[in-house]
């Protein structure tokens, strides 16, 4: 599976492409950052992010895009910019018919380091080790994007099995209304 990880941000949007399957060595295909000038209008910055992500999608042809789920922060301006960049990444993937997976920072940290409270240095060190790199990717946004891709590769098989089990259950289970009527009628 080839995954484009996106660590969204308006000033620095981390991107990283990892290829592999769970249980086998992973391979980094590319890593970088899409940058926008802080003094530019937000709409123009979003266009620059879209163009940058489209270039990554064209060059690496991922099968899936993993984006960091925006979480509540105290700084509303920061969370808004992150959410807007996240939406651009999801839009670029959806336009191409690619599945989008959202992972929280804690999920990514836990998947890569074993602890959902790991700091950026620990994430960078584990990404370096897992991908057999000579040094941690810089800046941290780039390492975080690779961590997102790794997290998705490792979690996707279990997530897919769960989704298939739920879908199978829905096909065989009686409709909810009938089940509720049955319970009420038997009382």
XYZ file of N, CA and C in Angstrom:
561
model
N 0.850 -1.171 0.000
C 0.000 0.000 0.000
C 0.895 1.233 0.000
N 0.568 2.168 -0.841
C 1.304 3.438 -0.906
C 0.410 4.532 -0.333
N 0.913 5.206 0.709
C 0.118 6.201 1.430
C 0.832 7.545 1.431
N 0.070 8.595 1.118
C 0.553 9.964 1.287
C 0.055 10.436 2.636
N 0.980 10.729 3.548
C 0.633 11.300 4.845
C 0.690 12.808 4.749
N -0.298 13.471 5.356
C -0.352 14.937 5.326
C -0.516 15.457 6.750
N 0.464 16.242 7.190
C 0.392 16.940 8.474
C -0.007 18.376 8.137
N -1.318 18.695 8.214
C -1.797 19.970 7.686
C -1.353 21.186 8.489
N -1.103 22.247 7.762
C -0.762 23.532 8.354
C -0.740 24.573 7.255
N -1.033 25.819 7.610
C -1.040 26.879 6.591
C 0.370 27.328 6.206
N 1.265 27.417 7.174
C 2.622 27.871 6.876
C 3.482 26.722 6.373
N 3.392 25.586 7.064
C 4.127 24.380 6.670
C 3.162 23.204 6.697
N 2.945 22.607 5.542
C 2.094 21.427 5.425
C 3.026 20.253 5.120
N 3.237 19.402 6.125
C 4.143 18.277 5.960
C 3.544 17.215 5.050
N 4.370 16.639 4.175
C 3.932 15.574 3.277
C 5.000 14.479 3.258
N 4.516 13.240 3.222
C 5.441 12.120 3.164
C 4.755 10.920 2.541
N 5.481 10.186 1.720
C 4.928 9.015 1.053
C 5.681 7.780 1.529
N 4.904 6.801 1.995
C 5.474 5.539 2.470
C 4.789 4.404 1.728
N 5.579 3.403 1.380
C 5.081 2.231 0.679
C 5.362 1.010 1.542
N 4.382 0.119 1.653
C 4.596 -1.105 2.409
C 3.303 -1.719 2.892
N 3.459 -2.794 3.655
C 2.316 -3.469 4.263
C 2.671 -3.768 5.714
N 1.649 -3.951 6.534
C 1.862 -4.254 7.945
C 2.672 -5.534 8.080
N 3.646 -5.502 8.977
C 4.453 -6.687 9.238
C 5.674 -6.839 8.353
N 5.848 -5.935 7.421
C 7.009 -5.982 6.522
C 7.752 -4.649 6.608
N 9.027 -4.629 6.217
C 9.753 -3.353 6.231
C 9.069 -2.315 5.328
N 9.034 -1.092 5.804
C 8.417 0.014 5.065
C 9.492 0.771 4.296
N 9.051 1.490 3.259
C 9.987 2.244 2.432
C 9.472 3.654 2.223
N 10.309 4.637 2.540
C 9.957 6.031 2.279
C 10.250 6.326 0.812
N 9.261 6.904 0.139
C 9.441 7.278 -1.262
C 9.719 8.765 -1.409
N 9.209 9.570 -0.479
C 9.427 11.008 -0.555
C 8.966 11.686 0.706
N 9.570 12.798 1.023
C 9.179 13.575 2.202
C 9.501 15.041 1.940
N 8.661 15.925 2.469
C 8.900 17.354 2.280
C 7.844 18.189 2.966
N 7.814 19.443 2.602
C 6.888 20.401 3.183
C 6.397 21.324 2.081
N 5.095 21.553 2.061
C 4.519 22.572 1.180
C 4.447 23.836 2.020
N 5.154 24.872 1.606
C 5.235 26.117 2.389
C 4.414 27.229 1.732
N 3.865 28.091 2.604
C 3.183 29.279 2.103
C 3.644 30.473 2.922
N 3.691 31.656 2.315
C 4.130 32.855 3.058
C 3.060 33.327 4.049
N 3.468 33.555 5.276
C 2.546 33.959 6.344
C 1.828 35.268 6.029
N 2.466 36.137 5.238
C 1.857 37.437 4.957
C 0.830 37.385 3.824
N 0.732 36.260 3.132
C -0.213 36.132 2.015
C -1.643 35.957 2.525
N -2.597 36.287 1.677
C -4.012 36.105 1.986
C -4.295 34.608 2.174
N -5.181 34.276 3.109
C -5.489 32.878 3.412
C -5.944 32.124 2.161
N -6.810 32.725 1.363
C -7.297 32.055 0.151
C -6.137 31.710 -0.788
N -5.203 32.630 -0.946
C -4.043 32.374 -1.807
C -3.162 31.270 -1.223
N -3.033 31.246 0.092
C -2.232 30.205 0.747
C -2.863 28.828 0.522
N -4.181 28.774 0.583
C -4.868 27.493 0.364
C -4.676 27.007 -1.076
N -4.669 27.929 -2.008
C -4.407 27.562 -3.407
C -2.984 27.013 -3.540
N -2.022 27.634 -2.864
C -0.639 27.148 -2.921
C -0.529 25.743 -2.319
N -1.240 25.492 -1.227
C -1.242 24.157 -0.625
C -1.856 23.152 -1.590
N -2.961 23.535 -2.211
C -3.628 22.642 -3.166
C -2.683 22.301 -4.322
N -2.008 23.276 -4.861
C -1.075 23.032 -5.970
C 0.063 22.114 -5.536
N 0.587 22.370 -4.337
C 1.673 21.533 -3.818
C 1.238 20.095 -3.613
N 0.064 19.907 -3.023
C -0.437 18.548 -2.793
C -0.733 17.838 -4.115
N -1.270 18.570 -5.073
C -1.534 17.979 -6.385
C -0.238 17.489 -7.023
N 0.846 18.227 -6.861
C 2.143 17.794 -7.402
C 2.588 16.486 -6.750
N 2.417 16.395 -5.428
C 2.784 15.163 -4.716
C 1.912 14.001 -5.180
N 0.628 14.244 -5.352
C -0.277 13.190 -5.814
C 0.081 12.735 -7.235
N 0.426 13.686 -8.097
C 0.826 13.355 -9.469
C 2.113 12.534 -9.487
N 3.079 12.951 -8.693
C 4.391 12.301 -8.727
C 4.383 10.910 -8.096
N 3.695 10.750 -6.963
C 3.807 9.493 -6.215
C 2.616 8.545 -6.371
N 1.499 9.009 -6.881
C 0.320 8.166 -7.130
C -0.039 7.264 -5.947
N -0.332 7.842 -4.778
C -0.684 7.009 -3.621
C -2.042 6.327 -3.806
N -2.247 5.270 -3.039
C -3.526 4.558 -3.050
C -4.476 5.127 -2.010
N -3.929 5.894 -1.082
C -4.713 6.433 0.029
C -4.014 7.682 0.551
N -4.784 8.566 1.180
C -4.227 9.761 1.806
C -4.618 9.736 3.286
N -3.615 9.824 4.156
C -3.839 9.854 5.608
C -3.571 11.271 6.099
N -4.569 11.860 6.738
C -4.490 13.252 7.182
C -4.654 13.296 8.698
N -3.880 14.162 9.333
C -4.033 14.306 10.780
C -5.384 14.953 11.090
N -6.132 14.303 11.958
C -7.434 14.830 12.382
C -7.190 16.078 13.229
N -7.886 17.138 12.892
C -7.742 18.393 13.619
C -8.344 18.223 15.014
N -7.599 18.639 16.003
C -8.086 18.556 17.369
C -8.173 19.962 17.947
N -8.921 20.098 18.993
C -9.146 21.411 19.597
C -7.858 21.971 20.192
N -7.573 23.182 19.830
C -6.430 23.889 20.398
C -6.944 25.178 21.023
N -6.120 25.778 21.867
C -6.526 27.027 22.499
C -6.466 28.197 21.528
N -5.565 28.131 20.551
C -5.399 29.210 19.590
C -6.346 28.970 18.405
N -7.439 29.728 18.342
C -8.462 29.540 17.310
C -7.895 29.776 15.917
N -7.020 30.770 15.759
C -6.432 31.032 14.443
C -5.627 29.848 13.952
N -4.875 29.228 14.844
C -4.063 28.073 14.464
C -4.943 26.900 14.063
N -5.973 26.620 14.857
C -6.830 25.477 14.550
C -7.615 25.725 13.260
N -7.999 26.955 12.996
C -8.708 27.267 11.751
C -7.806 27.029 10.546
N -6.584 27.497 10.596
C -5.650 27.293 9.492
C -5.366 25.821 9.268
N -5.195 25.078 10.364
C -4.952 23.642 10.263
C -6.157 22.943 9.643
N -7.349 23.317 10.077
C -8.577 22.716 9.534
C -8.735 23.042 8.047
N -8.407 24.259 7.662
C -8.528 24.645 6.259
C -7.535 23.863 5.391
N -6.297 23.724 5.869
C -5.297 22.952 5.114
C -5.698 21.480 5.050
N -6.272 20.976 6.128
C -6.756 19.597 6.170
C -7.854 19.378 5.126
N -8.758 20.328 5.042
C -9.848 20.229 4.060
C -9.306 20.225 2.636
N -8.280 21.003 2.378
C -7.678 21.025 1.040
C -7.102 19.647 0.712
N -6.423 19.029 1.678
C -5.848 17.693 1.450
C -6.954 16.676 1.159
N -8.039 16.738 1.924
C -9.154 15.808 1.708
C -9.802 16.046 0.343
N -9.944 17.299 -0.034
C -10.520 17.647 -1.333
C -9.667 17.107 -2.479
N -8.350 17.302 -2.392
C -7.454 16.822 -3.450
C -7.576 15.305 -3.604
N -7.639 14.587 -2.483
C -7.766 13.123 -2.537
C -9.122 12.721 -3.101
N -10.185 13.350 -2.605
C -11.543 12.997 -3.039
C -11.732 13.264 -4.527
N -11.152 14.333 -5.019
C -11.250 14.678 -6.442
C -10.693 13.548 -7.308
N -9.720 12.811 -6.786
C -9.096 11.709 -7.525
C -9.719 10.358 -7.178
N -10.706 10.373 -6.299
C -11.341 9.123 -5.895
C -10.516 8.308 -4.916
N -9.563 8.954 -4.244
C -8.714 8.247 -3.282
C -9.369 8.232 -1.904
N -9.272 7.108 -1.196
C -9.800 7.087 0.168
C -8.981 8.004 1.071
N -9.657 8.622 2.020
C -9.018 9.504 2.999
C -9.213 8.904 4.375
N -8.123 8.816 5.113
C -8.182 8.331 6.493
C -7.736 9.455 7.410
N -8.472 9.657 8.483
C -8.118 10.672 9.479
C -7.614 9.965 10.734
N -6.477 10.415 11.238
C -5.896 9.842 12.456
C -5.569 10.968 13.424
N -5.885 10.766 14.686
C -5.578 11.775 15.700
C -4.079 11.749 16.000
N -3.556 12.857 16.520
C -2.142 12.866 16.904
C -1.805 11.735 17.891
N -2.686 11.468 18.830
C -2.430 10.394 19.807
C -2.375 9.025 19.143
N -3.256 8.776 18.174
C -3.234 7.503 17.444
C -1.907 7.322 16.717
N -1.459 8.377 16.078
C -0.218 8.315 15.311
C 0.962 8.071 16.241
N 1.029 8.835 17.325
C 2.131 8.666 18.279
C 2.143 7.258 18.864
N 0.972 6.755 19.233
C 0.882 5.414 19.811
C 1.304 4.354 18.793
N 0.880 4.512 17.549
C 1.222 3.536 16.513
C 2.722 3.496 16.252
N 3.339 4.661 16.226
C 4.746 4.740 15.839
C 5.706 4.548 17.011
N 5.343 5.067 18.192
C 6.281 5.003 19.326
C 5.831 4.062 20.438
N 4.546 3.708 20.448
C 4.023 2.893 21.546
C 3.394 3.729 22.640
N 3.512 5.054 22.546
C 2.919 5.944 23.542
C 2.189 7.090 22.846
N 0.925 7.284 23.217
C 0.141 8.377 22.650
C 0.572 9.741 23.142
N 1.517 9.765 24.094
C 2.011 11.039 24.639
C 3.450 11.339 24.229
N 3.947 10.639 23.234
C 5.328 10.846 22.783
C 5.519 12.274 22.286
N 6.740 12.788 22.435
C 7.020 14.133 21.928
C 7.536 14.043 20.489
N 7.725 15.215 19.881
C 8.134 15.258 18.468
C 9.475 14.567 18.243
N 10.398 14.704 19.181
C 11.706 14.071 19.036
C 11.582 12.547 19.024
N 10.713 11.998 19.880
C 10.505 10.552 19.912
C 9.870 10.059 18.615
N 8.892 10.811 18.096
C 8.251 10.440 16.831
C 9.293 10.460 15.720
N 10.084 11.524 15.652
C 11.125 11.629 14.625
C 12.134 10.496 14.704
N 12.530 10.127 15.933
C 13.499 9.040 16.115
C 12.918 7.710 15.636
N 11.666 7.439 15.946
C 11.056 6.180 15.529
C 10.804 6.137 14.023
N 10.402 7.268 13.445
C 10.226 7.319 11.996
C 11.569 7.014 11.316
N 12.642 7.593 11.842
C 13.988 7.366 11.308
C 14.338 5.880 11.372
N 14.058 5.267 12.501
C 14.371 3.841 12.691
C 13.502 2.950 11.792
N 12.198 3.218 11.790
C 11.268 2.373 11.034
C 11.514 2.417 9.532
N 11.912 3.596 9.048
C 12.149 3.747 7.611
C 13.631 3.590 7.237
N 14.457 3.268 8.242
C 15.885 3.049 8.041
C 16.546 4.258 7.365
N 16.278 5.438 7.931
C 16.838 6.683 7.407
C 18.134 7.009 8.151
N 18.975 7.830 7.554
C 20.223 8.236 8.199
C 20.000 9.272 9.293
N 18.946 10.096 9.128
C 18.665 11.162 10.097
C 17.169 11.437 10.096
N 16.662 11.995 11.197
C 15.227 12.334 11.236
C 14.894 13.376 10.178
N 13.749 13.224 9.505
C 13.337 14.233 8.527
C 13.111 15.584 9.216
N 13.499 16.639 8.540
C 13.310 17.998 9.053
C 12.459 18.780 8.066
N 11.601 19.684 8.504
C 11.235 19.940 9.886
C 10.342 18.831 10.441
N 9.914 19.005 11.685
C 9.098 18.000 12.360
C 7.802 17.715 11.597
N 7.281 18.699 10.867
C 6.055 18.496 10.079
C 6.243 17.377 9.053
N 7.441 17.294 8.476
C 7.731 16.257 7.494
C 7.769 14.887 8.166
N 8.415 14.805 9.331
C 8.457 13.544 10.078
C 7.055 13.124 10.503
N 6.240 14.092 10.903
C 4.863 13.794 11.304
C 4.050 13.246 10.133
N 4.282 13.762 8.931
C 3.574 13.265 7.754
C 3.942 11.802 7.480
N 5.226 11.475 7.631
C 5.647 10.083 7.461
C 5.023 9.200 8.538
N 4.966 9.712 9.769
C 4.355 8.958 10.867
C 2.878 8.679 10.578
N 2.182 9.643 9.993
C 0.777 9.437 9.609
C 0.647 8.316 8.591
N 1.523 8.310 7.600
C 1.480 7.262 6.577
C 1.770 5.895 7.196
N 2.766 5.826 8.073
C 3.100 4.567 8.749
C 1.915 4.093 9.581
N 1.349 4.997 10.355
C 0.193 4.672 11.188
C -0.920 4.069 10.339
N -1.196 4.682 9.216
C -2.291 4.180 8.382
C -1.973 2.799 7.799
N -0.770 2.608 7.348
C -0.393 1.300 6.799
C -0.586 0.220 7.857
N -0.204 0.515 9.079
C -0.300 -0.477 10.152
C -1.736 -0.667 10.630
N -2.525 0.392 10.641
C -3.894 0.302 11.174
C -4.933 -0.101 10.136
N -4.668 0.132 8.864
C -5.666 -0.108 7.821
C -6.182 -1.548 7.786
N -5.314 -2.580 7.895
C -5.858 -3.945 7.832
C -6.887 -4.232 8.935
N -6.605 -3.810 10.154
C -7.549 -4.037 11.257
C -8.812 -3.209 11.065
N -8.652 -1.975 10.637
C -9.809 -1.105 10.400
C -10.690 -1.693 9.305
N -10.062 -2.189 8.233
C -10.832 -2.794 7.135
C -11.597 -4.022 7.611
N -10.965 -4.857 8.436
C -11.648 -6.046 8.952
C -12.838 -5.649 9.815
N -12.673 -4.618 10.636
C -13.783 -4.145 11.469
C -14.928 -3.624 10.601
N -14.602 -2.842 9.582
C -15.633 -2.307 8.697
C -16.360 -3.430 7.961
N -15.634 -4.464 7.542
C -16.257 -5.597 6.860
C -17.172 -6.359 7.819
N -16.753 -6.524 9.075
C -17.576 -7.224 10.067
C -18.862 -6.452 10.349
N -18.756 -5.139 10.477
C -19.942 -4.308 10.715
C -20.888 -4.395 9.521
N -20.334 -4.323 8.319
C -21.174 -4.409 7.109
C -21.862 -5.765 7.026
N -21.156 -6.837 7.346
C -21.752 -8.176 7.318
C -22.855 -8.290 8.362
N -22.622 -7.722 9.536
C -23.634 -7.751 10.601
C -24.892 -6.997 10.169
N -24.704 -5.878 9.530
C -25.865 -5.087 9.080
C -26.684 -5.832 8.038
N -26.000 -6.602 7.200
C -26.722 -7.366 6.170
C -27.554 -8.486 6.787
N -27.092 -9.074 7.891
C -27.777 -10.233 8.480
C -28.673 -9.879 9.650
N -28.471 -8.721 10.267
C -29.273 -8.337 11.431
C -30.633 -7.821 10.989
N -31.676 -8.084 11.808
C -32.993 -7.522 11.468
C -32.942 -6.004 11.582
N -33.805 -5.326 10.848
C -33.834 -3.864 10.972
C -34.047 -3.468 12.429
N -33.491 -2.353 12.813
C -33.527 -1.902 14.201
C -34.954 -1.761 14.722
N -35.858 -1.239 13.917
C -37.243 -1.044 14.369
C -37.888 -2.381 14.711
N -37.632 -3.401 13.886
C -38.207 -4.731 14.141
C -37.653 -5.302 15.436
N -36.361 -5.085 15.676
C -35.746 -5.592 16.905
C -36.340 -4.908 18.119
N -36.579 -3.618 18.046
C -37.172 -2.885 19.165
C -38.584 -3.355 19.399
N -39.392 -3.553 18.322
C -40.769 -4.047 18.475
C -40.787 -5.435 19.109
N -39.816 -6.275 18.680
C -39.725 -7.619 19.226
C -39.449 -7.570 20.716
N -38.535 -6.707 21.122
C -38.206 -6.584 22.550
C -39.414 -6.073 23.338
N -40.122 -5.089 22.816
C -41.276 -4.539 23.518
C -42.410 -5.563 23.565
N -42.590 -6.311 22.505
C -43.686 -7.297 22.438
C -43.453 -8.474 23.375
N -42.177 -8.776 23.663
C -41.894 -9.928 24.516
C -41.935 -9.579 26.001
N -42.086 -8.321 26.332
C -42.087 -7.924 27.740
C -43.433 -8.124 28.393
